[in-house]
Amino acid sequence: MSYENSPDGAGDPGAVSASKRISWWRPELGLALVVLVLGVVVIIGTLNVSASASVHGLGPRFFPTLVGGSLIIVGFLYVLDVLRGGRAAPEESEDVDPDAPADWRSVGLISAIFLAFTVLLNVLGWVIASSLLFFGLSIALGAERWGRSAIIAVVIGLSTYLLFVKGLSVSLPAGLLRGVL
Amino acid sequence: MDSLQLLLDGFATALTVVNLMYALVGVTLGTLVGVLPGIGPAMTVALLLPITFTVPAESAFIMFAGIYYGGMYGGSTTSILLNTPGESSSMITALEGNKMARRGRAAQALATAAIGSFVAGTIATVALVLAAPLVVEFAIGFGPEDYFALAVLAFIAVSAVLSSSIVRGLSSLGLGLAIGLIGIDVQTGQERLTFGVPQLLDGIDVVIVAVGLFALGEALYVASRLRHAAPDIIPVGRTWMGRDDWKRSWKPWLRGTALGFPFGAMPGGGAEIPTFLSYALEKKLAKGIAKEEYGHGAIEGVAGPEAANNASAAGTLVPLLTLGLPTSATAAIMLAAFQQYGLQPGPQLFDHNPALVWGMIASLFIGNAMLLVLNLPLAPLWARVLQVPRPYLYAGIVLFAALGVYALNGSAVDLVVLFLLGMLGFAMRRFGLPVAPAVIGVILGPMAEVQLRRALAIGAGDPMVLVGSPVAVTLLTVAALALFTPMIRSFLAKRNAAPAQVRATSQDD
């Protein structure tokens, strides 16, 4: 267990002395600041809403101001809590190993594949783009047999298209395969 | 009796071939997503929303209710056969259930869970039939200030209860409320927080928020810490219970039901608290062999919590249908589904759409019976679903997330928003922020705003109107208690120095 990585066994006295060596920055501070800044954004972002407020002054800015103000207070308390070493247990999940070090390579790869998919979807069409998405993600997540991944990817891409477009009349882009399917 | 007649009419709606088919699809899908890790009923209903436009409302809600109940059944299979529960409501089942399975009693654990779920689901649905008209009668005179107070209570309760840290729960709620603000203000037609992006005029669809926070967030989170060892699944044969198991199970089933239903109906009550209470109660009541077995796989510790779990699902439907108040993430998504059909749950829904409401309630009885058949003999089949290789499972989840969101508007911009929300969901999981308050904030926030403005308009701008009715005062007081009690307690605990803190954390494990 490394002390930089906030192990789950909180509260053991050994961690206290170790934590002194870490600077005040912790990754969770980023999220806490997002909450705080979002409160400011909500308030500033609705300043220009110039509604003819109703007779009693309850225009469209009233509730956003309430939400923004609350966000600032909660965000401030959250930042304080993180700075004072507070933390909550990360969510449990069937497939999550809580002791594993964060695998940023996988997260980055998956993000890149997904964003590439959003760009390519309308060009390539659902069948090809979603097959590539499935194939890429399964490899990024550690599938070892590439051939099998590729076959499953094509089957899923094709069958979802047929089921949802032909069966349930959902509109998905045909892309390159326009006219073929 | 009046509601009996309505219920019989409901059965007439639910028993048509088409609706039976939707119920079967619903419970099958529900069991499947309940068994599968990384995907739950809330997300499944959200994903189905875009493609159910063409389905009549009755059929859609019969299917959604089936998914909700089915998810409860399926979750127990996972927690018994695989000791890593994903949903917090099945966590307690895993305590004794997995130990039973390890001692070769997987079949009995699954059986008591399935039969207990059936018994609890049926009794709790009867309770729903009896309670709903009473609540409707009570709520018919609710003014906007009462609805606003209800929403506030739901916000606070869900944020305070679902998180070990209130400030994180409230942060999640605030994120949801802020997302809910985006778009055109319905009362004045003004743009809010759209930053000039035309796609944001209609706001961010609830489907994108739910799918992003749940599906994509979960996939990214799992990817960051994937358990690489193959899952350790306990094989299971035919599910059955001996005479002795029946004798030891039926009382915990009933006690679990009695705990689960009222807690499910309460804002913030959810399934976690009653399952835990049921577990503790059965432990306390255990005598003889049960006492010896407790902690090593006692059947009572599976029967009670599983019954509580299912009864709470029926309880959740009481405030959802009668008040339009969601108390769980799945209920919040179902509320969004009602809105999509232009329906507003509440006392009027029972008046205007009796066929829909009672058809859905009747289908719960039918779905429960279907689930018993699906889960008892077919348990080994569901157990095999657990062996799906994880890379394919999560790749598939992301693919369906993209499909559901794209199907909304056919817009790639939505997919980018989905990705950003996925990153947010990932961060929230990593730092232990509960996701449900955000989803409830997105859905209930705009409704709370409407009621607040309506109340203040009636009161000519005087804020005292918000505490102008005894109901509103009571609800707001409870909300304040829910907010401040844990704060005061944690403040006192901190002052009581280190020893108390160590004890508290060791209990969490």
PDB file of N, CA and C in Angstrom, chain B residues 391-460:
ATOM      1  N   PRO B 391     -13.737  -7.577 -20.902  1.00  0.00           N
ATOM      2  CA  PRO B 391     -13.501  -6.625 -22.000  1.00  0.00           C
ATOM      3  C   PRO B 391     -14.711  -6.516 -22.924  1.00  0.00           C
ATOM      4  N   TYR B 392     -15.347  -7.655 -23.233  1.00  0.00           N
ATOM      5  CA  TYR B 392     -16.514  -7.616 -24.119  1.00  0.00           C
ATOM      6  C   TYR B 392     -17.697  -6.970 -23.414  1.00  0.00           C
ATOM      7  N   LEU B 393     -17.855  -7.280 -22.133  1.00  0.00           N
ATOM      8  CA  LEU B 393     -18.993  -6.729 -21.395  1.00  0.00           C
ATOM      9  C   LEU B 393     -18.958  -5.200 -21.405  1.00  0.00           C
ATOM     10  N   TYR B 394     -17.809  -4.628 -21.024  1.00  0.00           N
ATOM     11  CA  TYR B 394     -17.755  -3.166 -20.917  1.00  0.00           C
ATOM     12  C   TYR B 394     -17.712  -2.496 -22.282  1.00  0.00           C
ATOM     13  N   ALA B 395     -17.085  -3.141 -23.265  1.00  0.00           N
ATOM     14  CA  ALA B 395     -17.138  -2.600 -24.624  1.00  0.00           C
ATOM     15  C   ALA B 395     -18.590  -2.557 -25.095  1.00  0.00           C
ATOM     16  N   GLY B 396     -19.335  -3.606 -24.768  1.00  0.00           N
ATOM     17  CA  GLY B 396     -20.745  -3.653 -25.149  1.00  0.00           C
ATOM     18  C   GLY B 396     -21.561  -2.588 -24.442  1.00  0.00           C
ATOM     19  N   ILE B 397     -21.278  -2.376 -23.152  1.00  0.00           N
ATOM     20  CA  ILE B 397     -22.021  -1.360 -22.398  1.00  0.00           C
ATOM     21  C   ILE B 397     -21.809   0.021 -23.025  1.00  0.00           C
ATOM     22  N   VAL B 398     -20.550   0.323 -23.371  1.00  0.00           N
ATOM     23  CA  VAL B 398     -20.271   1.634 -23.975  1.00  0.00           C
ATOM     24  C   VAL B 398     -20.956   1.744 -25.329  1.00  0.00           C
ATOM     25  N   LEU B 399     -20.946   0.654 -26.090  1.00  0.00           N
ATOM     26  CA  LEU B 399     -21.581   0.680 -27.408  1.00  0.00           C
ATOM     27  C   LEU B 399     -23.078   0.977 -27.271  1.00  0.00           C
ATOM     28  N   PHE B 400     -23.743   0.321 -26.332  1.00  0.00           N
ATOM     29  CA  PHE B 400     -25.175   0.552 -26.167  1.00  0.00           C
ATOM     30  C   PHE B 400     -25.447   1.946 -25.603  1.00  0.00           C
ATOM     31  N   ALA B 401     -24.531   2.440 -24.773  1.00  0.00           N
ATOM     32  CA  ALA B 401     -24.680   3.809 -24.269  1.00  0.00           C
ATOM     33  C   ALA B 401     -24.661   4.789 -25.438  1.00  0.00           C
ATOM     34  N   ALA B 402     -23.699   4.592 -26.337  1.00  0.00           N
ATOM     35  CA  ALA B 402     -23.597   5.476 -27.500  1.00  0.00           C
ATOM     36  C   ALA B 402     -24.843   5.347 -28.377  1.00  0.00           C
ATOM     37  N   LEU B 403     -25.313   4.121 -28.537  1.00  0.00           N
ATOM     38  CA  LEU B 403     -26.503   3.885 -29.367  1.00  0.00           C
ATOM     39  C   LEU B 403     -27.719   4.616 -28.793  1.00  0.00           C
ATOM     40  N   GLY B 404     -27.939   4.445 -27.486  1.00  0.00           N
ATOM     41  CA  GLY B 404     -29.110   5.061 -26.862  1.00  0.00           C
ATOM     42  C   GLY B 404     -29.069   6.573 -26.941  1.00  0.00           C
ATOM     43  N   VAL B 405     -27.888   7.153 -26.726  1.00  0.00           N
ATOM     44  CA  VAL B 405     -27.778   8.606 -26.733  1.00  0.00           C
ATOM     45  C   VAL B 405     -27.875   9.152 -28.150  1.00  0.00           C
ATOM     46  N   TYR B 406     -27.272   8.451 -29.105  1.00  0.00           N
ATOM     47  CA  TYR B 406     -27.358   8.926 -30.486  1.00  0.00           C
ATOM     48  C   TYR B 406     -28.793   8.841 -30.991  1.00  0.00           C
ATOM     49  N   ALA B 407     -29.506   7.825 -30.547  1.00  0.00           N
ATOM     50  CA  ALA B 407     -30.880   7.633 -31.010  1.00  0.00           C
ATOM     51  C   ALA B 407     -31.800   8.766 -30.548  1.00  0.00           C
ATOM     52  N   LEU B 408     -31.392   9.493 -29.509  1.00  0.00           N
ATOM     53  CA  LEU B 408     -32.211  10.605 -29.007  1.00  0.00           C
ATOM     54  C   LEU B 408     -32.475  11.643 -30.076  1.00  0.00           C
ATOM     55  N   ASN B 409     -31.394  12.236 -30.611  1.00  0.00           N
ATOM     56  CA  ASN B 409     -31.518  13.341 -31.552  1.00  0.00           C
ATOM     57  C   ASN B 409     -30.693  13.132 -32.813  1.00  0.00           C
ATOM     58  N   GLY B 410     -30.003  12.008 -32.901  1.00  0.00           N
ATOM     59  CA  GLY B 410     -29.121  11.810 -34.035  1.00  0.00           C
ATOM     60  C   GLY B 410     -28.021  12.850 -34.099  1.00  0.00           C
ATOM     61  N   SER B 411     -27.488  13.224 -32.934  1.00  0.00           N
ATOM     62  CA  SER B 411     -26.512  14.297 -32.928  1.00  0.00           C
ATOM     63  C   SER B 411     -25.201  13.834 -32.299  1.00  0.00           C
ATOM     64  N   ALA B 412     -24.091  14.152 -32.987  1.00  0.00           N
ATOM     65  CA  ALA B 412     -22.785  13.775 -32.459  1.00  0.00           C
ATOM     66  C   ALA B 412     -22.406  14.658 -31.275  1.00  0.00           C
ATOM     67  N   VAL B 413     -22.998  15.855 -31.208  1.00  0.00           N
ATOM     68  CA  VAL B 413     -22.729  16.736 -30.070  1.00  0.00           C
ATOM     69  C   VAL B 413     -23.169  16.049 -28.771  1.00  0.00           C
ATOM     70  N   ASP B 414     -24.310  15.353 -28.840  1.00  0.00           N
ATOM     71  CA  ASP B 414     -24.782  14.627 -27.665  1.00  0.00           C
ATOM     72  C   ASP B 414     -23.750  13.602 -27.200  1.00  0.00           C
ATOM     73  N   LEU B 415     -23.050  12.997 -28.166  1.00  0.00           N
ATOM     74  CA  LEU B 415     -22.058  11.990 -27.790  1.00  0.00           C
ATOM     75  C   LEU B 415     -20.888  12.627 -27.056  1.00  0.00           C
ATOM     76  N   VAL B 416     -20.530  13.860 -27.457  1.00  0.00           N
ATOM     77  CA  VAL B 416     -19.448  14.561 -26.763  1.00  0.00           C
ATOM     78  C   VAL B 416     -19.899  14.918 -25.337  1.00  0.00           C
ATOM     79  N   VAL B 417     -21.148  15.397 -25.215  1.00  0.00           N
ATOM     80  CA  VAL B 417     -21.692  15.688 -23.886  1.00  0.00           C
ATOM     81  C   VAL B 417     -21.696  14.409 -23.049  1.00  0.00           C
ATOM     82  N   LEU B 418     -22.084  13.303 -23.689  1.00  0.00           N
ATOM     83  CA  LEU B 418     -22.083  12.007 -23.004  1.00  0.00           C
ATOM     84  C   LEU B 418     -20.698  11.686 -22.464  1.00  0.00           C
ATOM     85  N   PHE B 419     -19.685  11.953 -23.290  1.00  0.00           N
ATOM     86  CA  PHE B 419     -18.325  11.655 -22.857  1.00  0.00           C
ATOM     87  C   PHE B 419     -17.921  12.509 -21.650  1.00  0.00           C
ATOM     88  N   LEU B 420     -18.255  13.811 -21.721  1.00  0.00           N
ATOM     89  CA  LEU B 420     -17.900  14.697 -20.600  1.00  0.00           C
ATOM     90  C   LEU B 420     -18.592  14.238 -19.314  1.00  0.00           C
ATOM     91  N   LEU B 421     -19.859  13.856 -19.438  1.00  0.00           N
ATOM     92  CA  LEU B 421     -20.570  13.372 -18.256  1.00  0.00           C
ATOM     93  C   LEU B 421     -19.980  12.051 -17.773  1.00  0.00           C
ATOM     94  N   GLY B 422     -19.484  11.251 -18.727  1.00  0.00           N
ATOM     95  CA  GLY B 422     -18.820  10.008 -18.351  1.00  0.00           C
ATOM     96  C   GLY B 422     -17.580  10.276 -17.515  1.00  0.00           C
ATOM     97  N   MET B 423     -16.812  11.300 -17.914  1.00  0.00           N
ATOM     98  CA  MET B 423     -15.624  11.666 -17.136  1.00  0.00           C
ATOM     99  C   MET B 423     -16.036  12.119 -15.738  1.00  0.00           C
ATOM    100  N   LEU B 424     -17.132  12.875 -15.674  1.00  0.00           N
ATOM    101  CA  LEU B 424     -17.621  13.336 -14.371  1.00  0.00           C
ATOM    102  C   LEU B 424     -18.022  12.122 -13.518  1.00  0.00           C
ATOM    103  N   GLY B 425     -18.743  11.176 -14.133  1.00  0.00           N
ATOM    104  CA  GLY B 425     -19.159   9.978 -13.407  1.00  0.00           C
ATOM    105  C   GLY B 425     -17.951   9.192 -12.911  1.00  0.00           C
ATOM    106  N   PHE B 426     -16.920   9.144 -13.725  1.00  0.00           N
ATOM    107  CA  PHE B 426     -15.685   8.464 -13.344  1.00  0.00           C
ATOM    108  C   PHE B 426     -15.067   9.129 -12.116  1.00  0.00           C
ATOM    109  N   ALA B 427     -14.952  10.464 -12.166  1.00  0.00           N
ATOM    110  CA  ALA B 427     -14.362  11.188 -11.036  1.00  0.00           C
ATOM    111  C   ALA B 427     -15.208  10.996  -9.778  1.00  0.00           C
ATOM    112  N   MET B 428     -16.529  11.022  -9.944  1.00  0.00           N
ATOM    113  CA  MET B 428     -17.395  10.873  -8.779  1.00  0.00           C
ATOM    114  C   MET B 428     -17.215   9.503  -8.133  1.00  0.00           C
ATOM    115  N   ARG B 429     -17.107   8.463  -8.963  1.00  0.00           N
ATOM    116  CA  ARG B 429     -16.898   7.122  -8.402  1.00  0.00           C
ATOM    117  C   ARG B 429     -15.563   7.027  -7.691  1.00  0.00           C
ATOM    118  N   ARG B 430     -14.565   7.585  -8.334  1.00  0.00           N
ATOM    119  CA  ARG B 430     -13.219   7.477  -7.785  1.00  0.00           C
ATOM    120  C   ARG B 430     -13.124   8.146  -6.412  1.00  0.00           C
ATOM    121  N   PHE B 431     -13.849   9.255  -6.255  1.00  0.00           N
ATOM    122  CA  PHE B 431     -13.744   9.973  -4.991  1.00  0.00           C
ATOM    123  C   PHE B 431     -14.934   9.720  -4.072  1.00  0.00           C
ATOM    124  N   GLY B 432     -15.724   8.715  -4.399  1.00  0.00           N
ATOM    125  CA  GLY B 432     -16.787   8.318  -3.487  1.00  0.00           C
ATOM    126  C   GLY B 432     -17.975   9.247  -3.416  1.00  0.00           C
ATOM    127  N   LEU B 433     -18.275   9.973  -4.506  1.00  0.00           N
ATOM    128  CA  LEU B 433     -19.510  10.760  -4.546  1.00  0.00           C
ATOM    129  C   LEU B 433     -20.629   9.873  -5.080  1.00  0.00           C
ATOM    130  N   PRO B 434     -21.755   9.801  -4.386  1.00  0.00           N
ATOM    131  CA  PRO B 434     -22.848   8.982  -4.895  1.00  0.00           C
ATOM    132  C   PRO B 434     -23.415   9.600  -6.165  1.00  0.00           C
ATOM    133  N   VAL B 435     -23.825   8.758  -7.117  1.00  0.00           N
ATOM    134  CA  VAL B 435     -24.302   9.273  -8.399  1.00  0.00           C
ATOM    135  C   VAL B 435     -25.792   9.604  -8.348  1.00  0.00           C
ATOM    136  N   ALA B 436     -26.537   8.853  -7.522  1.00  0.00           N
ATOM    137  CA  ALA B 436     -28.001   9.018  -7.517  1.00  0.00           C
ATOM    138  C   ALA B 436     -28.461  10.453  -7.219  1.00  0.00           C
ATOM    139  N   PRO B 437     -27.861  11.171  -6.251  1.00  0.00           N
ATOM    140  CA  PRO B 437     -28.344  12.541  -6.006  1.00  0.00           C
ATOM    141  C   PRO B 437     -28.244  13.428  -7.241  1.00  0.00           C
ATOM    142  N   ALA B 438     -27.204  13.236  -8.042  1.00  0.00           N
ATOM    143  CA  ALA B 438     -27.060  14.052  -9.251  1.00  0.00           C
ATOM    144  C   ALA B 438     -28.210  13.764 -10.208  1.00  0.00           C
ATOM    145  N   VAL B 439     -28.525  12.480 -10.386  1.00  0.00           N
ATOM    146  CA  VAL B 439     -29.596  12.118 -11.322  1.00  0.00           C
ATOM    147  C   VAL B 439     -30.931  12.661 -10.819  1.00  0.00           C
ATOM    148  N   ILE B 440     -31.166  12.537  -9.520  1.00  0.00           N
ATOM    149  CA  ILE B 440     -32.415  13.053  -8.958  1.00  0.00           C
ATOM    150  C   ILE B 440     -32.456  14.572  -9.064  1.00  0.00           C
ATOM    151  N   GLY B 441     -31.302  15.235  -8.880  1.00  0.00           N
ATOM    152  CA  GLY B 441     -31.244  16.687  -9.016  1.00  0.00           C
ATOM    153  C   GLY B 441     -31.606  17.149 -10.415  1.00  0.00           C
ATOM    154  N   VAL B 442     -31.096  16.439 -11.420  1.00  0.00           N
ATOM    155  CA  VAL B 442     -31.383  16.825 -12.808  1.00  0.00           C
ATOM    156  C   VAL B 442     -32.877  16.723 -13.084  1.00  0.00           C
ATOM    157  N   ILE B 443     -33.502  15.669 -12.579  1.00  0.00           N
ATOM    158  CA  ILE B 443     -34.903  15.419 -12.922  1.00  0.00           C
ATOM    159  C   ILE B 443     -35.855  16.215 -12.034  1.00  0.00           C
ATOM    160  N   LEU B 444     -35.560  16.264 -10.749  1.00  0.00           N
ATOM    161  CA  LEU B 444     -36.484  16.904  -9.819  1.00  0.00           C
ATOM    162  C   LEU B 444     -36.227  18.413  -9.710  1.00  0.00           C
ATOM    163  N   GLY B 445     -35.006  18.856 -10.053  1.00  0.00           N
ATOM    164  CA  GLY B 445     -34.664  20.271  -9.918  1.00  0.00           C
ATOM    165  C   GLY B 445     -35.624  21.200 -10.658  1.00  0.00           C
ATOM    166  N   PRO B 446     -35.813  20.963 -11.962  1.00  0.00           N
ATOM    167  CA  PRO B 446     -36.728  21.858 -12.693  1.00  0.00           C
ATOM    168  C   PRO B 446     -38.147  21.840 -12.115  1.00  0.00           C
ATOM    169  N   MET B 447     -38.594  20.677 -11.615  1.00  0.00           N
ATOM    170  CA  MET B 447     -39.932  20.624 -11.034  1.00  0.00           C
ATOM    171  C   MET B 447     -39.981  21.404  -9.726  1.00  0.00           C
ATOM    172  N   ALA B 448     -38.898  21.295  -8.945  1.00  0.00           N
ATOM    173  CA  ALA B 448     -38.849  22.053  -7.692  1.00  0.00           C
ATOM    174  C   ALA B 448     -38.912  23.546  -7.983  1.00  0.00           C
ATOM    175  N   GLU B 449     -38.204  23.962  -9.056  1.00  0.00           N
ATOM    176  CA  GLU B 449     -38.217  25.381  -9.403  1.00  0.00           C
ATOM    177  C   GLU B 449     -39.625  25.859  -9.754  1.00  0.00           C
ATOM    178  N   VAL B 450     -40.312  25.070 -10.569  1.00  0.00           N
ATOM    179  CA  VAL B 450     -41.673  25.449 -10.963  1.00  0.00           C
ATOM    180  C   VAL B 450     -42.551  25.613  -9.728  1.00  0.00           C
ATOM    181  N   GLN B 451     -42.484  24.656  -8.823  1.00  0.00           N
ATOM    182  CA  GLN B 451     -43.338  24.709  -7.631  1.00  0.00           C
ATOM    183  C   GLN B 451     -42.960  25.888  -6.739  1.00  0.00           C
ATOM    184  N   LEU B 452     -41.642  26.131  -6.630  1.00  0.00           N
ATOM    185  CA  LEU B 452     -41.188  27.242  -5.792  1.00  0.00           C
ATOM    186  C   LEU B 452     -41.716  28.567  -6.326  1.00  0.00           C
ATOM    187  N   ARG B 453     -41.578  28.757  -7.634  1.00  0.00           N
ATOM    188  CA  ARG B 453     -42.016  30.027  -8.213  1.00  0.00           C
ATOM    189  C   ARG B 453     -43.528  30.164  -8.142  1.00  0.00           C
ATOM    190  N   ARG B 454     -44.206  29.023  -8.323  1.00  0.00           N
ATOM    191  CA  ARG B 454     -45.658  29.070  -8.236  1.00  0.00           C
ATOM    192  C   ARG B 454     -46.087  29.457  -6.818  1.00  0.00           C
ATOM    193  N   ALA B 455     -45.438  28.826  -5.838  1.00  0.00           N
ATOM    194  CA  ALA B 455     -45.799  29.105  -4.451  1.00  0.00           C
ATOM    195  C   ALA B 455     -45.548  30.576  -4.124  1.00  0.00           C
ATOM    196  N   LEU B 456     -44.396  31.073  -4.544  1.00  0.00           N
ATOM    197  CA  LEU B 456     -44.059  32.457  -4.222  1.00  0.00           C
ATOM    198  C   LEU B 456     -44.950  33.433  -4.983  1.00  0.00           C
ATOM    199  N   ALA B 457     -45.374  33.041  -6.158  1.00  0.00           N
ATOM    200  CA  ALA B 457     -46.284  33.913  -6.905  1.00  0.00           C
ATOM    201  C   ALA B 457     -47.632  33.995  -6.197  1.00  0.00           C
ATOM    202  N   ILE B 458     -48.095  32.842  -5.710  1.00  0.00           N
ATOM    203  CA  ILE B 458     -49.366  32.842  -4.978  1.00  0.00           C
ATOM    204  C   ILE B 458     -49.240  33.690  -3.719  1.00  0.00           C
ATOM    205  N   GLY B 459     -48.095  33.572  -3.044  1.00  0.00           N
ATOM    206  CA  GLY B 459     -47.890  34.311  -1.814  1.00  0.00           C
ATOM    207  C   GLY B 459     -47.452  35.743  -2.043  1.00  0.00           C
ATOM    208  N   ALA B 460     -47.541  36.222  -3.275  1.00  0.00           N
ATOM    209  CA  ALA B 460     -47.160  37.588  -3.619  1.00  0.00           C
ATOM    210  C   ALA B 460     -45.722  37.881  -3.184  1.00  0.00           C
TER     211      ALA B 460
END
